[in-house]
XYZ file of N, CA, C and O in Angstrom:
568
model
N -42.098 -8.237 10.291
C -42.451 -7.810 8.953
C -41.575 -8.568 7.954
O -40.361 -8.608 8.088
N -42.214 -9.147 6.965
C -41.488 -9.826 5.907
C -40.976 -8.784 4.918
O -41.734 -7.924 4.467
N -39.713 -8.867 4.615
C -39.123 -7.890 3.700
C -39.499 -8.209 2.261
O -39.455 -9.366 1.848
N -39.855 -7.187 1.484
C -40.190 -7.424 0.079
C -38.944 -7.751 -0.740
O -37.819 -7.479 -0.315
N -39.165 -8.294 -1.929
C -38.040 -8.685 -2.797
C -37.163 -7.491 -3.139
O -35.942 -7.620 -3.242
N -37.764 -6.303 -3.283
C -36.971 -5.145 -3.686
C -36.078 -4.608 -2.567
O -35.300 -3.694 -2.789
N -36.161 -5.176 -1.355
C -35.248 -4.777 -0.278
C -33.811 -5.152 -0.648
O -32.878 -4.411 -0.380
N -33.643 -6.315 -1.276
C -32.305 -6.792 -1.650
C -32.033 -6.698 -3.153
O -30.897 -6.723 -3.571
N -33.059 -6.625 -3.953
C -32.936 -6.659 -5.411
C -32.790 -5.238 -5.969
O -33.569 -4.363 -5.632
N -31.808 -4.995 -6.833
C -31.652 -3.659 -7.434
C -32.875 -3.319 -8.279
O -33.117 -3.950 -9.300
N -33.659 -2.337 -7.821
C -34.936 -2.049 -8.460
C -35.188 -0.575 -8.732
O -36.147 -0.245 -9.420
N -34.368 0.316 -8.180
C -34.662 1.741 -8.246
C -33.538 2.496 -8.948
O -32.369 2.332 -8.609
N -33.902 3.327 -9.906
C -32.923 4.129 -10.632
C -32.386 5.231 -9.720
O -32.883 5.444 -8.615
N -31.403 5.941 -10.204
C -30.832 7.051 -9.435
C -31.901 8.104 -9.174
O -32.030 8.607 -8.051
N -32.699 8.435 -10.186
C -33.755 9.438 -10.020
C -34.805 8.982 -9.005
O -35.235 9.768 -8.149
N -35.208 7.713 -9.068
C -36.196 7.187 -8.115
C -35.616 7.154 -6.710
O -36.302 7.494 -5.735
N -34.357 6.777 -6.600
C -33.701 6.738 -5.295
C -33.632 8.134 -4.692
O -33.958 8.329 -3.519
N -33.221 9.109 -5.484
C -33.151 10.490 -4.995
C -34.521 10.966 -4.534
O -34.642 11.623 -3.486
N -35.558 10.632 -5.277
C -36.912 11.024 -4.906
C -37.342 10.360 -3.599
O -37.928 11.012 -2.728
N -37.049 9.067 -3.443
C -37.407 8.355 -2.212
C -36.652 8.907 -0.999
O -37.184 8.943 0.103
N -35.416 9.322 -1.213
C -34.588 9.848 -0.124
C -34.960 11.292 0.199
O -34.824 11.739 1.330
N -35.446 12.024 -0.816
C -35.814 13.414 -0.603
C -34.688 14.389 -0.879
O -34.618 15.460 -0.287
N -33.777 13.994 -1.774
C -32.670 14.866 -2.180
C -32.695 14.976 -3.702
O -33.386 14.218 -4.378
N -31.920 15.902 -4.221
C -31.838 16.024 -5.672
C -30.964 14.906 -6.226
O -30.137 14.318 -5.524
N -31.148 14.644 -7.511
C -30.333 13.626 -8.175
C -28.859 14.035 -8.152
O -27.975 13.191 -7.994
N -28.592 15.328 -8.268
C -27.218 15.832 -8.230
C -26.584 15.539 -6.869
O -25.427 15.117 -6.785
N -27.339 15.744 -5.800
C -26.830 15.454 -4.452
C -26.490 13.976 -4.311
O -25.420 13.620 -3.804
N -27.388 13.120 -4.764
C -27.135 11.679 -4.669
C -25.897 11.288 -5.474
O -25.050 10.539 -4.994
N -25.755 11.821 -6.668
C -24.580 11.503 -7.483
C -23.296 12.042 -6.834
O -22.246 11.419 -6.917
N -23.408 13.177 -6.145
C -22.255 13.716 -5.417
C -21.857 12.770 -4.292
O -20.668 12.515 -4.079
N -22.835 12.243 -3.566
C -22.532 11.280 -2.503
C -21.861 10.043 -3.080
O -20.961 9.471 -2.463
N -22.299 9.608 -4.252
C -21.696 8.429 -4.885
C -20.228 8.659 -5.213
O -19.423 7.730 -5.186
N -19.865 9.904 -5.525
C -18.456 10.194 -5.817
C -17.620 10.331 -4.553
O -16.397 10.354 -4.629
N -18.263 10.416 -3.396
C -17.549 10.552 -2.116
C -17.103 9.205 -1.552
O -16.735 9.105 -0.394
N -17.187 8.169 -2.345
C -16.707 6.831 -1.984
C -17.442 6.220 -0.797
O -16.850 5.939 0.241
N -18.750 5.966 -0.954
C -19.443 5.228 0.108
C -18.916 3.797 0.160
O -18.281 3.338 -0.799
N -19.155 3.090 1.248
C -18.715 1.689 1.305
C -19.256 0.903 0.111
O -20.344 1.183 -0.388
N -18.505 -0.080 -0.335
C -18.829 -0.833 -1.539
C -20.196 -1.476 -1.577
O -20.744 -1.706 -2.650
N -20.772 -1.782 -0.423
C -22.092 -2.410 -0.383
C -23.197 -1.460 -0.818
O -24.335 -1.882 -0.987
N -22.908 -0.178 -0.974
C -23.946 0.816 -1.212
C -23.725 1.613 -2.495
O -24.230 2.718 -2.640
N -22.989 1.046 -3.435
C -22.713 1.720 -4.709
C -23.763 1.419 -5.767
O -23.724 1.983 -6.849
N -24.693 0.538 -5.469
C -25.691 0.153 -6.453
C -25.155 -0.913 -7.387
O -24.019 -1.365 -7.267
N -25.985 -1.305 -8.341
C -25.623 -2.312 -9.323
C -25.724 -1.680 -10.704
O -26.763 -1.142 -11.062
N -24.644 -1.766 -11.455
C -24.617 -1.161 -12.783
C -25.120 -2.181 -13.797
O -24.597 -3.287 -13.904
N -26.154 -1.789 -14.561
C -26.731 -2.629 -15.597
C -26.956 -1.767 -16.831
O -27.685 -0.773 -16.753
N -26.348 -2.135 -17.929
C -26.495 -1.399 -19.191
C -26.199 0.095 -18.999
O -26.967 0.955 -19.416
N -25.086 0.383 -18.325
C -24.638 1.758 -18.063
C -25.603 2.584 -17.222
O -25.569 3.810 -17.267
N -26.466 1.923 -16.482
C -27.364 2.604 -15.540
C -27.159 1.982 -14.167
O -26.876 0.798 -14.046
N -27.323 2.790 -13.139
C -27.162 2.304 -11.771
C -28.546 2.090 -11.166
O -29.422 2.948 -11.271
N -28.713 0.929 -10.521
C -29.955 0.609 -9.827
C -29.630 0.274 -8.379
O -28.600 -0.341 -8.082
N -30.519 0.681 -7.483
C -30.326 0.481 -6.046
C -31.413 -0.418 -5.482
O -32.569 -0.371 -5.906
N -31.021 -1.208 -4.495
C -32.004 -1.968 -3.727
C -32.610 -1.029 -2.683
O -32.068 0.041 -2.406
N -33.697 -1.433 -2.091
C -34.331 -0.610 -1.056
C -33.407 -0.475 0.158
O -33.399 0.562 0.822
N -32.617 -1.495 0.441
C -31.644 -1.410 1.528
C -30.637 -0.293 1.263
O -30.279 0.473 2.155
N -30.204 -0.166 0.014
C -29.282 0.906 -0.344
C -29.978 2.268 -0.282
O -29.376 3.262 0.128
N -31.249 2.298 -0.656
C -32.023 3.543 -0.545
C -32.130 3.941 0.925
O -31.988 5.119 1.273
N -32.355 2.955 1.807
C -32.420 3.223 3.244
C -31.095 3.808 3.740
O -31.078 4.743 4.533
N -30.004 3.279 3.244
C -28.681 3.798 3.576
C -28.587 5.290 3.236
O -28.178 6.108 4.051
N -28.985 5.649 2.009
C -28.905 7.054 1.598
C -29.920 7.926 2.335
O -29.678 9.116 2.546
N -31.026 7.347 2.763
C -31.976 8.091 3.600
C -31.323 8.453 4.936
O -31.457 9.586 5.417
N -30.591 7.503 5.516
C -29.864 7.795 6.761
C -28.788 8.850 6.532
O -28.619 9.763 7.347
N -28.077 8.750 5.413
C -27.060 9.751 5.081
C -27.704 11.134 4.998
O -27.161 12.118 5.507
N -28.861 11.216 4.367
C -29.555 12.506 4.227
C -29.912 13.096 5.587
O -29.686 14.285 5.840
N -30.459 12.272 6.479
C -30.818 12.762 7.818
C -29.581 13.199 8.600
O -29.601 14.236 9.264
N -28.531 12.406 8.527
C -27.309 12.744 9.269
C -26.665 14.016 8.734
O -26.247 14.880 9.500
N -26.593 14.150 7.417
C -25.967 15.355 6.857
C -26.825 16.593 7.095
O -26.290 17.682 7.303
N -28.148 16.430 7.106
C -29.028 17.561 7.448
C -28.782 18.039 8.874
O -28.902 19.225 9.167
N -28.439 17.103 9.754
C -28.156 17.455 11.161
C -26.815 18.149 11.309
O -26.563 18.840 12.274
N -25.933 17.987 10.315
C -24.631 18.637 10.376
C -23.462 17.685 10.493
O -22.317 18.118 10.653
N -23.740 16.399 10.409
C -22.665 15.414 10.440
C -21.903 15.530 9.121
O -22.519 15.564 8.050
N -20.574 15.611 9.148
C -19.802 15.674 7.894
C -20.148 14.484 6.994
O -20.390 13.376 7.478
N -20.149 14.719 5.693
C -20.658 13.724 4.755
C -19.901 12.404 4.811
O -20.509 11.339 4.791
N -18.592 12.426 4.916
C -17.847 11.153 4.999
C -18.189 10.394 6.271
O -18.325 9.174 6.260
N -18.343 11.098 7.370
C -18.757 10.462 8.626
C -20.157 9.892 8.480
O -20.438 8.777 8.921
N -21.043 10.646 7.853
C -22.420 10.185 7.638
C -22.445 8.936 6.760
O -23.200 7.992 7.033
N -21.605 8.906 5.719
C -21.560 7.746 4.831
C -21.163 6.477 5.588
O -21.753 5.416 5.399
N -20.162 6.591 6.443
C -19.692 5.407 7.167
C -20.589 5.053 8.351
O -20.774 3.878 8.644
N -21.163 6.036 9.005
C -22.071 5.747 10.118
C -23.354 5.093 9.622
O -23.860 4.152 10.236
N -23.875 5.562 8.507
C -25.102 4.985 7.948
C -24.887 3.531 7.544
O -25.798 2.710 7.655
N -23.690 3.196 7.099
C -23.393 1.823 6.683
C -23.543 0.833 7.824
O -23.882 -0.331 7.604
N -23.331 1.275 9.041
C -23.451 0.385 10.197
C -24.903 0.045 10.510
O -25.172 -0.920 11.215
N -25.850 0.847 9.990
C -27.248 0.669 10.367
C -28.144 0.211 9.223
O -29.305 -0.093 9.444
N -27.624 0.161 8.016
C -28.398 -0.307 6.862
C -28.047 -1.764 6.599
O -27.344 -2.094 5.657
N -28.536 -2.634 7.444
C -28.210 -4.054 7.378
C -29.122 -4.785 6.410
O -30.037 -4.210 5.828
N -28.889 -6.076 6.275
C -29.719 -6.914 5.411
C -31.149 -7.015 5.928
O -32.076 -7.219 5.157
N -31.337 -6.894 7.233
C -32.671 -6.990 7.821
C -33.108 -5.613 8.320
O -32.333 -4.663 8.315
N -34.338 -5.540 8.769
C -34.828 -4.288 9.336
C -34.106 -3.994 10.637
O -33.725 -4.924 11.368
N -33.914 -2.727 10.969
C -33.249 -2.391 12.232
C -34.039 -2.925 13.425
O -35.263 -2.840 13.453
N -33.323 -3.487 14.375
C -33.951 -4.005 15.587
C -34.114 -2.877 16.595
O -35.164 -2.725 17.211
N -33.067 -2.084 16.761
C -33.133 -0.973 17.700
C -34.056 0.100 17.146
O -34.073 0.372 15.951
N -34.808 0.699 18.023
C -35.798 1.682 17.605
C -35.202 3.046 17.300
O -35.688 3.761 16.461
N -34.140 3.434 17.990
C -33.656 4.805 17.923
C -32.153 4.875 17.689
O -31.395 4.144 18.302
N -31.752 5.778 16.820
C -30.343 6.124 16.660
C -30.207 7.539 17.198
O -30.862 8.463 16.713
N -29.387 7.698 18.221
C -29.186 8.997 18.854
C -27.816 9.515 18.439
O -26.812 8.827 18.596
N -27.814 10.717 17.866
C -26.587 11.315 17.346
C -26.328 12.600 18.111
O -27.174 13.493 18.146
N -25.153 12.668 18.717
C -24.752 13.871 19.449
C -23.458 14.406 18.843
O -22.564 13.644 18.535
N -23.408 15.717 18.706
C -22.198 16.354 18.207
C -21.719 17.361 19.225
O -22.472 18.247 19.633
N -20.485 17.190 19.662
C -19.862 18.125 20.581
C -18.530 18.549 19.978
O -17.644 17.717 19.774
N -18.444 19.808 19.661
C -17.265 20.363 18.985
C -17.049 19.637 17.673
O -17.883 19.691 16.806
N -15.970 18.928 17.514
C -15.705 18.224 16.257
C -15.939 16.721 16.355
O -15.564 15.979 15.454
N -16.558 16.264 17.436
C -16.754 14.834 17.648
C -18.242 14.506 17.550
O -19.074 15.144 18.186
N -18.556 13.506 16.734
C -19.931 13.038 16.597
C -20.017 11.651 17.202
O -19.225 10.773 16.880
N -20.998 11.454 18.089
C -21.206 10.161 18.749
C -22.524 9.572 18.296
O -23.522 10.280 18.160
N -22.532 8.249 18.085
C -23.723 7.530 17.649
C -24.054 6.488 18.705
O -23.183 5.748 19.142
N -25.327 6.417 19.092
C -25.754 5.454 20.105
C -27.070 4.834 19.669
O -27.998 5.543 19.268
N -27.153 3.503 19.727
C -28.407 2.808 19.463
C -29.134 2.595 20.776
O -28.518 2.259 21.786
N -30.435 2.787 20.768
C -31.206 2.632 21.999
C -32.592 2.083 21.687
O -33.161 2.364 20.637
N -33.110 1.300 22.622
C -34.483 0.810 22.490
C -35.468 1.853 22.995
O -36.608 1.891 22.560
N -35.025 2.682 23.934
C -35.838 3.772 24.467
C -35.022 5.056 24.414
O -33.792 5.025 24.486
N -35.710 6.174 24.313
C -35.019 7.459 24.306
C -34.609 7.778 25.737
O -35.461 7.858 26.628
N -33.303 7.975 25.998
C -32.867 8.313 27.350
C -33.355 9.708 27.751
O -33.615 10.560 26.903
N -33.465 9.927 29.049
C -33.955 11.210 29.557
C -32.980 12.345 29.251
O -33.385 13.488 29.073
N -31.695 12.045 29.179
C -30.678 13.076 28.937
C -30.235 13.043 27.485
O -29.097 12.742 27.179
N -31.139 13.380 26.577
C -30.839 13.231 25.168
C -30.590 14.574 24.466
O -30.021 14.607 23.399
N -30.953 15.651 25.064
C -30.823 16.957 24.391
C -29.422 17.504 24.542
O -28.798 17.317 25.570
N -28.861 18.207 23.614
C -29.320 18.307 22.228
C -28.785 17.148 21.407
O -27.623 16.771 21.534
N -29.637 16.583 20.607
C -29.237 15.438 19.790
C -30.228 15.242 18.658
O -31.355 15.741 18.705
N -29.793 14.514 17.667
C -30.673 14.056 16.599
C -31.149 12.671 17.009
O -30.342 11.816 17.385
N -32.438 12.449 16.945
C -33.006 11.150 17.287
C -33.709 10.611 16.053
O -34.689 11.194 15.586
N -33.184 9.523 15.510
C -33.762 8.919 14.318
C -34.472 7.621 14.687
O -33.849 6.708 15.240
N -35.750 7.512 14.374
C -36.481 6.260 14.609
C -36.185 5.275 13.477
O -36.873 5.251 12.454
N -35.137 4.491 13.614
C -34.641 3.646 12.527
C -35.703 2.725 11.930
O -35.888 2.687 10.716
N -36.376 1.981 12.778
C -37.363 1.024 12.266
C -38.514 1.745 11.561
O -38.957 1.328 10.503
N -38.961 2.861 12.111
C -40.039 3.631 11.481
C -39.598 4.201 10.141
O -40.370 4.223 9.174
N -38.361 4.694 10.070
C -37.836 5.196 8.798
C -37.807 4.085 7.750
O -38.171 4.298 6.590
N -37.375 2.897 8.157
C -37.276 1.767 7.220
C -38.659 1.320 6.748
O -38.863 1.114 5.542
N -39.617 1.194 7.649
C -40.948 0.739 7.237
C -41.651 1.797 6.385
O -42.343 1.455 5.422
N -41.463 3.065 6.714
C -42.031 4.131 5.883
C -41.434 4.133 4.488
O -42.138 4.317 3.486
N -40.131 3.913 4.417
C -39.455 3.844 3.120
C -39.969 2.660 2.310
O -40.226 2.783 1.110
N -40.147 1.515 2.950
C -40.642 0.328 2.247
C -42.022 0.592 1.666
O -42.319 0.211 0.530
N -42.872 1.284 2.422
C -44.216 1.605 1.922
C -44.144 2.523 0.698
O -44.839 2.307 -0.292
N -43.302 3.554 0.758
C -43.165 4.472 -0.380
C -42.510 3.768 -1.570
O -42.907 3.977 -2.722
N -41.517 2.931 -1.286
C -40.817 2.212 -2.351
C -41.739 1.202 -3.028
O -41.623 0.971 -4.240
N -42.655 0.621 -2.289
C -43.598 -0.342 -2.869
C -44.460 0.327 -3.936
O -44.749 -0.277 -4.974
N -44.840 1.569 -3.708
C -45.633 2.309 -4.694
C -44.812 2.541 -5.959
O -45.286 2.319 -7.075
N -43.556 2.959 -5.790
C -42.676 3.190 -6.939
C -42.426 1.875 -7.674
O -42.473 1.819 -8.904
N -42.185 0.814 -6.925
C -41.900 -0.498 -7.513
C -43.109 -1.009 -8.306
O -42.957 -1.539 -9.403
N -44.307 -0.830 -7.756
C -45.522 -1.270 -8.446
C -45.751 -0.449 -9.707
O -46.175 -0.984 -10.743
N -45.486 0.840 -9.659
C -45.653 1.717 -10.818
C -44.649 1.354 -11.904
O -44.983 1.350 -13.094
N -43.445 1.023 -11.494
C -42.389 0.658 -12.436
C -42.738 -0.615 -13.188
O -42.448 -0.765 -14.371
N -43.391 -1.556 -12.499
C -43.732 -2.828 -13.111
C -44.906 -2.749 -14.068
O -45.114 -3.638 -14.891
N -45.680 -1.692 -13.988
C -46.872 -1.554 -14.841
C -46.530 -1.217 -16.269
O -45.619 -0.582 -16.611
């Protein structure tokens, strides 16, 4: 799949990003104050922050991880490892939490001994996000 220009280009406002991720704008702004890695802070233009689709994908992963119960700082840093410049190659991110330890494993196939765990289809999440973001991007340009 060829990545669209908005994958790398800052194109989405905070409100649009929150909508694409499925969280409130307040939640997204709270995550921004939690010091995510520098690659995911967005681009400030005329006192407004704009995000690329890659950064939106990062926050989508953060949302899924935090919904599962991963502490927010752990989710911020774990998501950074999987929101690369290109689409994810591995199909599945398997997240297991035992007591206070969270383990992350990339897999091409879901292992038979996966329960209980969060299983995120990385490539499917990214392509679905690109499709939804394309609609927002096209509407914004009109």
